[in-house]
XYZ file of N, CA and C in Angstrom:
792
model
N 37.856 172.706 -45.298
C 38.830 171.833 -46.621
C 38.064 170.713 -46.682
N 37.699 170.076 -48.395
C 37.230 169.603 -49.036
C 37.005 168.171 -48.317
N 36.372 167.213 -48.695
C 36.420 166.019 -48.528
C 37.136 165.403 -49.854
N 38.704 164.157 -48.937
C 38.780 163.838 -50.356
C 38.101 163.537 -51.474
N 38.611 163.392 -52.828
C 37.834 162.954 -53.874
C 38.446 161.896 -54.123
N 39.417 161.394 -54.522
C 40.126 159.688 -54.753
C 40.146 158.988 -53.826
N 39.945 157.516 -54.130
C 40.117 156.515 -53.027
C 40.106 155.127 -53.565
N 40.782 154.030 -52.952
C 40.988 153.379 -53.861
C 40.542 151.613 -52.835
N 40.622 150.992 -54.457
C 39.351 149.929 -53.722
C 40.180 148.681 -53.246
N 39.321 148.369 -51.849
C 40.391 147.031 -50.655
C 40.687 146.341 -51.202
N 40.881 146.053 -52.444
C 41.615 145.739 -53.307
C 43.080 145.893 -53.397
N 42.883 147.573 -54.032
C 44.060 147.885 -54.790
C 43.833 147.882 -56.219
N 43.247 147.468 -56.484
C 43.025 147.352 -58.532
C 42.671 148.292 -59.348
N 41.607 149.508 -58.295
C 40.761 150.539 -58.754
C 40.893 151.603 -57.540
N 41.231 153.064 -59.042
C 40.880 154.159 -58.346
C 39.987 154.864 -58.676
N 39.383 155.424 -58.148
C 38.346 156.281 -58.058
C 38.382 157.718 -57.454
N 37.623 158.883 -58.557
C 37.848 159.991 -58.688
C 37.054 160.957 -58.983
N 37.011 162.189 -58.532
C 35.417 162.336 -58.576
C 35.658 164.287 -58.904
N 35.869 164.365 -59.931
C 35.594 166.067 -60.281
C 34.604 166.651 -60.067
N 34.915 168.075 -59.541
C 33.839 169.088 -59.138
C 32.756 169.202 -60.061
N 32.692 168.691 -61.187
C 31.372 168.542 -62.209
C 30.704 168.210 -62.063
N 31.029 166.484 -61.380
C 30.109 165.545 -60.627
C 30.559 164.284 -61.705
N 31.946 164.496 -62.739
C 32.514 163.006 -63.727
C 33.100 162.152 -62.838
N 32.430 161.096 -62.748
C 33.808 159.953 -61.432
C 34.614 159.789 -62.656
N 35.884 159.439 -62.532
C 36.129 158.379 -63.154
C 37.145 157.011 -62.533
N 37.149 155.997 -63.434
C 37.749 155.213 -62.257
C 38.664 154.284 -62.730
N 39.929 154.313 -62.442
C 41.016 153.876 -63.436
C 41.323 152.255 -62.622
N 42.520 152.274 -63.477
C 43.232 150.385 -63.538
C 44.235 150.555 -62.967
N 44.766 150.565 -61.588
C 45.923 151.153 -60.828
C 47.196 150.289 -61.688
N 47.087 148.567 -61.568
C 47.570 148.241 -62.264
C 48.404 148.985 -63.903
N 48.023 149.115 -64.626
C 47.534 149.787 -66.139
C 47.183 151.109 -66.345
N 47.165 151.851 -65.369
C 46.769 153.485 -65.449
C 45.681 153.725 -66.407
N 45.238 153.167 -66.941
C 43.957 152.982 -67.784
C 43.198 153.440 -67.512
N 41.814 154.342 -68.251
C 40.378 154.523 -67.613
C 39.924 152.908 -67.465
N 38.903 152.609 -66.420
C 38.045 151.367 -66.644
C 36.500 152.064 -66.531
N 36.206 152.840 -66.487
C 34.993 153.165 -66.050
C 34.500 155.237 -66.295
N 33.347 155.263 -66.659
C 33.382 156.907 -66.630
C 31.549 156.775 -66.399
N 32.077 157.526 -65.343
C 29.976 158.067 -65.099
C 30.099 159.841 -65.222
N 29.165 159.944 -66.339
C 28.643 161.888 -66.737
C 27.574 161.745 -66.429
N 26.983 162.072 -65.348
C 25.808 162.506 -64.615
C 24.389 163.096 -65.013
N 23.710 163.376 -65.815
C 22.858 163.894 -66.260
C 22.916 165.314 -65.500
N 22.379 166.102 -66.214
C 21.892 167.216 -65.943
C 20.532 167.064 -64.502
N 19.611 166.605 -64.306
C 18.652 166.856 -62.930
C 19.961 165.466 -61.778
N 20.926 165.372 -63.124
C 20.933 164.430 -61.522
C 22.889 164.967 -60.611
N 23.036 166.045 -61.762
C 24.576 166.887 -61.452
C 24.368 167.367 -60.225
N 25.729 167.056 -59.624
C 25.400 167.093 -58.173
C 27.124 167.342 -58.121
N 27.449 168.254 -57.209
C 29.231 167.545 -57.229
C 29.533 166.157 -55.478
N 30.517 166.138 -55.796
C 30.533 165.055 -55.105
C 31.374 165.268 -54.011
N 30.936 164.812 -52.661
C 30.918 165.230 -51.132
C 32.889 164.076 -50.549
N 32.207 163.331 -50.382
C 32.383 162.069 -50.164
C 32.772 160.183 -51.551
N 33.444 160.095 -51.208
C 32.913 158.613 -52.071
C 33.631 157.123 -51.417
N 33.574 155.932 -51.246
C 33.642 154.769 -50.304
C 32.966 153.660 -50.922
N 34.142 152.989 -51.549
C 34.510 151.485 -51.781
C 33.179 150.418 -50.647
N 32.207 149.962 -51.428
C 32.280 148.523 -50.513
C 33.047 147.498 -50.377
N 33.600 146.775 -49.398
C 34.569 146.592 -49.287
C 34.132 144.425 -49.630
N 35.052 144.380 -49.483
C 34.615 142.906 -49.957
C 34.655 141.834 -48.768
N 33.405 140.838 -49.388
C 33.178 139.589 -48.552
C 34.047 138.483 -48.793
N 34.995 138.205 -47.493
C 35.517 137.002 -47.183
C 34.704 135.869 -47.422
N 35.239 134.706 -48.763
C 34.445 133.851 -48.935
C 35.330 132.526 -49.079
N 34.714 131.385 -48.625
C 35.887 130.270 -48.053
C 36.228 129.607 -48.961
N 36.816 128.524 -49.526
C 37.197 127.902 -50.322
C 35.954 126.378 -50.763
N 35.218 126.482 -49.703
C 34.585 125.254 -49.844
C 33.291 125.480 -50.264
N 32.383 124.809 -51.575
C 31.455 125.492 -51.940
C 30.418 125.186 -50.932
N 29.762 125.482 -50.781
C 28.529 126.121 -49.324
C 27.124 124.981 -51.038
N 26.202 124.219 -50.251
C 24.728 123.838 -50.682
C 24.420 125.034 -51.547
N 22.973 124.720 -51.743
C 22.032 125.885 -52.597
C 20.473 126.205 -50.985
N 20.405 127.241 -50.401
C 19.619 127.260 -49.712
C 18.498 128.007 -50.258
N 17.745 127.115 -49.678
C 16.008 127.649 -50.514
C 15.446 129.838 -49.682
N 16.164 130.303 -48.966
C 16.043 131.193 -48.494
C 17.452 131.817 -48.145
N 17.800 132.764 -48.690
C 18.814 134.289 -48.746
C 18.769 134.248 -46.816
N 20.360 134.456 -46.905
C 20.356 134.899 -45.597
C 21.199 136.216 -44.897
N 21.792 136.990 -44.314
C 22.108 138.031 -44.190
C 23.788 137.857 -44.903
N 24.291 137.092 -44.849
C 25.777 136.590 -45.467
C 25.133 136.717 -46.846
N 23.896 135.883 -47.714
C 24.066 136.286 -48.893
C 23.974 137.239 -49.110
N 23.077 138.021 -48.715
C 22.763 139.346 -49.170
C 24.422 140.061 -49.225
N 24.903 140.040 -47.996
C 26.137 140.444 -48.291
C 27.004 140.787 -49.192
N 26.999 139.438 -50.220
C 27.903 138.161 -50.879
C 27.427 139.265 -51.997
N 26.009 139.356 -52.513
C 26.162 139.483 -53.111
C 25.726 141.486 -53.503
N 25.870 141.783 -52.437
C 26.098 143.451 -52.301
C 27.926 143.668 -52.514
N 28.419 142.890 -52.459
C 30.369 143.016 -52.478
C 30.020 142.790 -53.739
N 29.497 141.835 -54.590
C 29.931 141.423 -55.955
C 29.051 142.518 -56.992
N 28.610 143.021 -56.934
C 28.418 144.684 -57.794
C 29.984 145.792 -57.608
N 30.298 145.068 -56.983
C 31.619 146.364 -56.183
C 30.978 148.114 -56.610
N 30.128 147.846 -56.085
C 29.559 149.168 -55.350
C 30.985 149.896 -55.056
N 30.372 151.309 -55.579
C 30.986 152.858 -55.169
C 29.388 153.861 -54.493
N 30.123 154.307 -53.020
C 28.706 154.994 -52.625
C 29.699 156.907 -52.929
N 28.554 157.436 -53.604
C 28.831 158.482 -54.229
C 28.388 159.874 -53.126
N 28.718 160.873 -51.794
C 28.307 161.737 -51.133
C 28.286 162.832 -51.743
N 26.907 163.421 -51.962
C 26.883 164.884 -53.325
C 26.199 165.605 -51.947
N 26.727 166.557 -52.139
C 26.558 168.350 -51.572
C 25.014 168.666 -51.414
N 24.764 168.271 -52.140
C 23.011 168.319 -52.350
C 22.006 167.579 -50.891
N 22.485 166.300 -50.868
C 22.642 164.907 -49.787
C 22.248 163.854 -50.408
N 22.180 163.583 -51.606
C 22.023 162.343 -51.648
C 23.404 161.678 -51.773
N 22.832 160.285 -52.481
C 23.817 159.576 -52.241
C 23.956 158.595 -53.708
N 25.298 158.661 -54.557
C 24.373 157.045 -55.366
C 25.067 156.499 -55.303
N 25.414 154.929 -55.636
C 25.513 153.544 -55.621
C 26.670 153.539 -56.958
N 26.900 153.139 -57.370
C 27.304 153.058 -58.960
C 28.208 152.099 -58.813
N 28.523 151.020 -59.707
C 28.639 149.788 -59.597
C 30.016 149.396 -60.951
N 30.924 148.780 -60.143
C 31.719 149.319 -61.387
C 31.536 147.797 -62.187
N 31.063 146.392 -61.414
C 31.218 145.619 -62.774
C 29.853 146.138 -63.545
N 29.131 147.197 -63.571
C 27.423 147.261 -64.101
C 28.592 148.097 -65.199
N 29.064 149.210 -64.825
C 29.909 150.299 -65.621
C 28.094 151.415 -65.317
N 27.692 151.421 -64.346
C 25.901 152.321 -64.421
C 25.950 152.243 -62.975
N 24.982 153.595 -62.921
C 24.042 153.729 -61.327
C 23.867 152.541 -60.696
N 23.849 151.486 -59.668
C 22.976 150.925 -59.215
C 21.589 151.013 -58.099
N 21.915 152.164 -58.246
C 20.481 153.125 -57.189
C 21.223 154.433 -56.697
N 19.702 154.678 -56.000
C 19.448 156.050 -55.492
C 19.592 155.906 -54.326
N 20.047 156.728 -53.235
C 19.388 157.161 -52.146
C 19.541 158.842 -51.677
N 17.280 159.269 -51.433
C 17.261 160.030 -51.968
C 16.688 159.795 -50.752
N 16.059 161.703 -50.215
C 14.967 162.140 -49.312
C 15.020 161.290 -47.769
N 16.757 161.956 -47.938
C 17.163 161.399 -45.885
C 17.593 162.662 -45.788
N 18.569 163.358 -46.038
C 19.855 164.022 -45.989
C 19.045 166.202 -46.262
N 18.738 166.704 -45.755
C 18.902 168.032 -46.018
C 20.719 169.151 -46.775
N 21.614 168.248 -45.833
C 23.220 169.090 -46.393
C 23.731 168.393 -47.177
N 24.573 168.742 -47.097
C 25.524 167.447 -47.628
C 25.899 166.324 -47.416
N 26.082 165.417 -47.756
C 26.811 164.213 -46.936
C 28.762 164.853 -47.192
N 28.826 163.941 -45.388
C 29.832 164.544 -45.978
C 30.906 162.888 -45.040
N 30.251 161.450 -45.496
C 30.483 160.476 -44.455
C 29.920 159.389 -45.134
N 30.319 158.254 -45.571
C 29.131 157.188 -45.872
C 30.498 156.446 -45.706
N 30.331 155.061 -45.397
C 30.468 153.957 -44.236
C 29.439 152.385 -44.905
N 29.593 151.662 -45.170
C 28.915 150.098 -45.634
C 29.693 149.246 -44.242
N 28.292 148.913 -44.364
C 27.782 147.575 -43.593
C 27.363 146.467 -43.673
N 28.238 145.697 -44.988
C 27.722 144.503 -46.469
C 26.987 144.024 -45.379
N 27.953 143.385 -44.326
C 27.216 141.873 -43.913
C 25.523 142.200 -43.317
N 25.215 143.947 -42.763
C 24.127 143.384 -42.528
C 22.705 144.948 -43.067
N 23.239 144.516 -44.732
C 22.965 145.262 -45.792
C 22.626 146.422 -45.731
N 23.490 147.549 -45.092
C 23.400 148.576 -44.050
C 24.941 149.399 -44.712
N 24.354 150.879 -44.680
C 25.116 151.842 -45.815
C 24.265 153.187 -44.447
N 25.863 153.423 -43.705
C 25.323 154.717 -42.902
C 25.991 155.997 -43.592
N 25.685 157.106 -43.473
C 25.912 158.093 -43.816
C 25.247 159.112 -42.891
N 26.675 160.711 -42.900
C 26.922 161.403 -42.167
C 26.633 162.410 -43.174
N 26.305 164.239 -42.342
C 26.043 165.242 -43.011
C 25.799 167.041 -42.152
N 26.151 167.268 -42.500
C 26.479 168.642 -42.345
C 24.385 169.285 -41.224
N 23.634 168.238 -41.704
C 22.120 168.871 -40.914
C 22.074 168.111 -40.090
N 23.473 167.243 -39.323
C 23.440 166.501 -38.281
C 22.985 165.372 -38.035
N 21.977 165.092 -39.409
C 21.731 163.795 -38.711
C 22.838 162.273 -38.909
N 22.438 161.480 -38.800
C 23.103 160.192 -38.792
C 21.993 159.030 -39.514
N 21.918 158.496 -40.412
C 21.568 157.239 -41.776
C 22.032 155.858 -41.906
N 21.296 154.959 -41.407
C 21.268 153.960 -42.223
C 20.322 153.405 -43.035
N 20.838 153.122 -44.379
C 19.810 152.607 -44.849
C 19.954 151.334 -45.444
N 19.183 150.797 -45.929
C 19.067 149.341 -46.218
C 18.966 149.362 -47.870
N 20.527 148.984 -48.572
C 21.068 148.756 -49.776
C 20.281 148.324 -51.057
N 19.518 147.687 -50.215
C 18.732 146.659 -51.003
C 17.458 147.219 -51.544
N 17.233 148.010 -50.840
C 15.644 148.278 -50.734
C 15.973 150.030 -51.108
N 16.218 150.245 -51.115
C 17.526 151.827 -50.737
C 16.858 152.780 -50.016
N 16.426 152.427 -48.945
C 15.268 153.048 -48.274
C 16.200 153.121 -47.125
N 16.068 153.937 -45.410
C 15.963 154.441 -44.813
C 15.496 153.967 -43.548
N 16.547 153.006 -43.300
C 16.170 151.762 -41.757
C 15.698 152.994 -40.677
N 17.465 153.753 -40.244
C 16.903 154.164 -38.732
C 17.368 155.574 -39.650
N 17.074 156.775 -38.654
C 17.559 157.915 -38.401
C 18.321 158.411 -37.044
N 18.569 159.118 -36.624
C 18.810 160.299 -35.364
C 19.863 160.464 -35.686
N 19.896 162.449 -34.255
C 20.457 163.199 -34.656
C 22.453 162.549 -33.834
N 23.287 162.849 -34.884
C 24.625 162.613 -34.246
C 24.751 163.494 -33.639
N 25.090 164.752 -33.486
C 25.432 166.138 -32.848
C 24.606 166.916 -32.659
N 24.928 167.797 -32.143
C 24.538 169.108 -31.499
C 25.465 170.318 -33.387
N 25.529 169.527 -34.066
C 26.444 170.555 -35.507
C 26.423 169.512 -36.023
N 27.024 170.186 -37.314
C 27.796 169.210 -38.845
C 28.428 167.809 -37.996
N 27.833 166.621 -38.628
C 28.461 165.090 -38.367
C 29.620 165.370 -39.347
N 31.019 165.310 -38.931
C 31.744 165.264 -40.619
C 32.275 163.845 -40.349
N 32.540 163.093 -40.299
C 33.125 161.856 -39.907
C 32.772 160.467 -39.400
N 33.022 159.569 -40.450
C 32.454 158.204 -39.825
C 33.028 156.824 -40.169
N 32.962 156.253 -38.702
C 34.387 154.814 -38.718
C 33.329 153.725 -38.751
N 33.708 152.554 -39.609
C 33.168 151.301 -38.725
C 34.319 150.920 -37.662
N 33.614 150.749 -36.873
C 35.089 149.774 -35.464
C 34.527 148.347 -35.690
N 33.353 147.590 -35.905
C 32.810 146.602 -35.530
C 31.358 145.962 -35.604
N 31.314 145.244 -36.483
C 29.639 145.110 -38.053
C 28.791 145.407 -36.190
N 28.798 145.664 -35.140
C 27.382 146.362 -33.946
C 28.311 147.835 -33.608
N 29.209 147.853 -33.975
C 29.735 149.836 -33.657
C 29.799 150.141 -34.728
N 29.710 151.838 -33.899
C 30.076 152.835 -35.352
C 30.279 154.085 -34.446
N 31.572 154.397 -34.674
C 31.801 156.347 -34.243
C 31.448 156.956 -35.485
N 31.273 158.401 -34.646
C 30.844 159.557 -35.650
C 31.045 160.670 -34.700
N 32.045 161.708 -35.590
C 32.364 162.829 -35.226
C 32.025 164.086 -35.452
N 32.185 165.472 -34.867
C 32.075 166.503 -35.645
C 33.022 166.807 -35.012
N 33.249 167.591 -34.180
C 34.424 168.044 -32.684
C 34.895 166.922 -31.770
N 33.189 166.616 -30.973
C 34.048 165.585 -30.385
C 33.093 163.747 -31.142
N 34.040 162.972 -30.273
C 34.156 161.661 -31.113
C 33.045 160.953 -30.563
N 32.015 160.271 -31.089
C 31.700 159.189 -30.341
C 31.357 157.628 -30.726
N 30.722 156.958 -29.727
C 30.906 155.302 -30.164
C 29.273 155.111 -29.922
N 28.706 154.102 -31.481
C 27.337 153.781 -31.148
C 27.051 152.922 -31.045
N 25.831 152.129 -30.579
C 25.634 150.814 -30.413
C 24.439 151.235 -31.270
N 25.030 149.257 -32.728
C 24.690 149.743 -33.249
C 23.236 149.474 -33.239
N 22.892 148.395 -32.462
C 21.032 147.676 -31.912
C 20.048 148.471 -31.414
N 20.804 149.448 -30.578
C 19.474 150.209 -30.215
C 19.979 151.928 -30.521
N 20.495 151.972 -31.503
C 21.524 153.356 -31.583
C 21.743 154.503 -29.926
N 22.006 153.873 -28.662
C 22.571 154.267 -27.727
C 24.009 155.054 -28.000
N 23.973 156.116 -27.528
C 25.636 156.453 -27.400
C 26.271 155.344 -26.233
N 27.387 155.126 -26.094
C 28.068 154.623 -25.785
C 29.327 154.823 -24.767
N 29.792 155.992 -25.690
C 31.041 156.476 -25.010
C 31.417 158.055 -25.767
N 31.723 159.063 -25.347
C 31.813 160.185 -26.284
C 33.764 159.954 -25.829
N 34.290 160.889 -26.890
C 35.894 161.332 -26.971
C 35.827 162.223 -27.410
N 37.169 163.561 -26.401
C 36.945 164.697 -26.463
C 38.789 164.294 -27.455
N 38.906 166.141 -27.322
C 40.603 165.958 -27.280
C 40.673 167.226 -28.851
N 39.471 167.163 -29.613
C 40.120 167.929 -30.849
C 39.624 169.508 -30.910
N 40.331 170.673 -30.795
C 39.441 172.155 -31.087
C 38.871 172.104 -32.271
N 38.775 171.807 -33.290
C 38.485 171.796 -34.930
C 37.727 170.457 -35.049
N 36.635 169.752 -36.240
C 36.302 169.410 -36.624
C 37.089 168.064 -37.246
N 36.653 167.082 -36.948
C 37.265 165.602 -37.007
C 36.761 165.734 -38.470
N 37.575 165.390 -39.525
C 37.257 164.891 -40.601
C 38.133 163.567 -40.994
N 38.514 163.224 -40.623
C 38.716 161.301 -40.859
C 39.200 160.745 -39.695
N 38.771 159.164 -39.572
C 39.507 158.298 -38.229
C 39.603 157.312 -39.577
N 40.449 156.552 -38.358
C 40.231 155.431 -38.997
C 41.040 153.685 -37.641
N 40.029 152.809 -38.054
C 40.205 152.209 -36.700
C 40.942 151.352 -37.269
N 41.566 150.689 -34.964
C 43.067 149.595 -35.495
C 42.375 148.321 -35.183
N 41.880 147.041 -35.240
C 41.608 146.186 -34.380
C 42.672 145.694 -33.114
N 42.575 145.610 -32.271
C 42.985 144.930 -31.337
C 42.617 143.994 -30.636
N 41.043 143.702 -30.240
C 40.152 143.026 -30.139
C 39.958 141.272 -30.900
N 38.899 140.742 -29.642
C 39.252 139.299 -30.568
C 38.142 139.996 -31.535
N 38.439 138.868 -32.759
C 37.070 138.904 -33.560
C 36.349 139.769 -33.630
N 35.381 139.880 -33.437
C 34.218 141.432 -33.924
C 33.950 142.121 -32.795
N 35.192 142.204 -31.573
C 34.750 142.930 -30.423
C 35.668 144.064 -30.475
N 34.679 145.067 -30.603
C 35.023 146.389 -30.496
C 35.859 146.927 -29.197
N 36.534 146.176 -27.774
C 36.698 146.235 -26.957
C 38.535 146.084 -26.851
N 38.843 146.955 -26.189
C 40.364 147.681 -26.424
C 40.997 147.246 -27.647
N 40.328 147.822 -28.917
C 40.239 147.845 -30.012
C 41.292 149.678 -29.878
N 41.515 150.102 -31.152
C 42.650 151.427 -30.724
C 41.371 152.070 -32.493
N 41.862 153.561 -32.428
C 41.436 154.474 -33.413
C 42.185 155.144 -33.839
N 42.950 156.206 -34.394
C 42.943 157.455 -34.679
C 41.945 158.497 -35.932
N 42.586 159.710 -35.703
C 41.900 160.700 -36.037
C 42.384 161.963 -36.215
N 41.792 162.382 -36.899
C 42.332 164.186 -37.814
C 41.240 164.689 -37.924
N 41.994 165.913 -37.537
C 41.111 167.155 -37.557
C 40.959 167.911 -38.693
N 40.722 169.036 -38.747
C 40.614 170.398 -39.858
C 41.611 171.601 -39.412
N 42.475 171.355 -39.851
C 43.363 172.504 -39.410
C 44.441 172.976 -37.612
N 44.751 170.959 -38.173
C 45.252 170.655 -37.259
C 46.591 170.233 -37.740
N 47.515 169.495 -37.148
C 48.987 168.684 -37.797
C 48.882 167.627 -36.437
N 48.275 167.710 -35.741
C 48.222 166.701 -34.727
C 47.132 165.721 -35.168
N 47.737 163.759 -35.390
C 47.333 162.834 -35.304
C 46.767 162.275 -33.726
N 45.767 161.966 -33.534
C 45.249 161.244 -32.026
C 45.022 160.287 -32.465
N 45.654 159.630 -31.077
C 45.366 158.014 -31.126
C 43.932 157.190 -30.050
N 43.482 157.003 -30.201
C 42.455 156.660 -29.157
C 41.702 154.831 -28.954
N 42.009 154.340 -27.751
C 42.008 153.730 -26.799
C 40.356 153.145 -26.352
N 39.799 152.145 -26.982
C 38.024 151.877 -26.371
C 38.358 150.928 -25.519
N 38.624 151.828 -23.989
C 38.298 150.504 -23.290
C 36.597 151.487 -22.765
N 35.589 150.439 -22.614
C 34.740 150.295 -22.257
C 34.062 150.852 -20.302
N 35.179 149.970 -19.896
C 35.037 150.327 -18.121
C 35.619 150.897 -17.845
N 36.671 151.939 -19.068
C 37.268 153.008 -18.349
C 36.150 154.766 -18.390
N 36.405 155.632 -17.732
C 35.815 157.048 -18.179
C 36.655 157.930 -18.585
N 38.089 157.561 -18.541
C 39.130 158.986 -19.188
C 38.158 158.925 -21.169
N 38.041 160.363 -20.839
C 37.938 160.624 -22.512
C 38.352 161.320 -23.543
N 40.047 161.541 -23.322
C 41.454 161.576 -23.648
C 42.202 160.449 -24.451
N 42.687 161.579 -25.733
C 43.415 160.378 -26.315
C 44.674 159.873 -25.541
N 45.009 158.534 -26.332
C 45.862 157.860 -25.505
C 47.630 158.277 -25.407
N 47.728 159.149 -27.397
C 48.562 159.788 -27.599
C 48.176 160.778 -28.872
N 48.746 161.285 -29.129
C 49.585 161.967 -30.514
C 50.718 161.545 -31.370
N 50.028 162.079 -32.757
C 51.818 162.165 -33.431
C 51.832 163.291 -33.624
N 53.039 164.159 -33.838
C 52.647 165.500 -34.866
C 53.221 165.127 -36.110
N 52.813 165.715 -36.603
C 53.468 165.789 -38.619
C 53.164 167.373 -38.965
N 54.431 167.375 -39.524
C 55.044 168.681 -40.245
C 54.324 169.571 -41.566
N 53.399 168.832 -41.541
C 51.829 169.750 -42.051
C 50.255 168.823 -41.711
N 49.684 169.667 -42.137
C 47.865 169.448 -42.230
C 47.947 168.281 -42.778
N 47.225 167.243 -42.321
C 47.062 166.006 -43.097
C 45.587 165.783 -43.774
N 45.334 165.660 -44.694
C 44.539 165.440 -45.677
C 44.012 164.281 -46.048
N 44.695 162.971 -45.392
C 44.067 161.865 -45.787
C 44.931 160.711 -45.371
N 44.070 160.031 -44.926
C 44.647 158.816 -43.617
C 44.984 156.682 -43.705
N 44.828 156.431 -44.246
C 44.582 155.019 -44.005
C 45.932 154.412 -43.668
N 45.406 153.157 -43.432
C 46.173 152.128 -43.160
C 46.244 150.818 -43.429
N 47.231 149.758 -43.295
C 47.672 148.944 -43.813
C 47.324 148.212 -42.747
N 46.699 146.800 -42.996
C 45.967 145.330 -41.561
C 46.968 144.488 -42.250
N 47.752 144.647 -43.283
C 48.584 143.465 -42.804
C 50.393 143.980 -42.587
N 50.949 144.835 -43.270
C 51.847 145.063 -42.658
C 51.749 146.595 -41.355
N 50.506 146.705 -41.252
C 50.521 147.336 -40.170
C 51.262 148.696 -40.288
N 50.717 149.154 -41.061
C 51.617 150.648 -41.941
C 50.656 151.946 -41.261
N 51.469 152.931 -41.016
C 50.333 154.009 -41.280
C 50.588 155.156 -42.145
N 49.678 155.360 -42.663
C 50.377 156.805 -44.263
C 49.122 158.031 -43.712
N 50.400 159.459 -44.223
C 48.981 160.269 -43.615
C 49.482 161.551 -44.854
């Protein structure tokens, strides 16, 4: 199964699509009109393997006084303002495309030796995480386009990543792993899928940014079941709490936090 080449922006205003020839098109959802088109030059041409929009930073209505030094919040807001889309490629590189500028903002290279399967943003910490068929997970520093950390995520290819808090990350091959991002330690392993997990969606259930007592869904290749999991750090149970049987194999999965709707 190929990763989806269509993603909707967090605010629902845009849809991005990448064709097999590497051409990326961004459409306005309200008018169905083409907003931007990116055609890679021959030396950059590589098929898209995954897409991910940078989430918008929440801002308060009260203006703040200017600070002499920027902090993590300022950096996260600056990244958010660029309206970036991460484009993973089969060659292992990642392109950061700015919708605001209508051009490539930067490139993340010399990290993966095989196709990039999933990317997830942590703008509050100036980070982007990626996983690959080369078994590695990489934490990139967005502003400098450099590698901050790199570690082996599984014995085989790592197919999916999911942000479950600002301090935790879920990764998946055939098994699902919960990582502590402060020290890259493995906290818990979940088992239940017979094939590779290609998609995970986190459902907040804890207090604020606490991953404890939250939930997530997972879908695997050639599998009509969507599993639901409960993150309980004190429990030794590694199995899903329930599974939803679909009439056909899911190819994508999204949630709506306002209406608590799950679609696949």
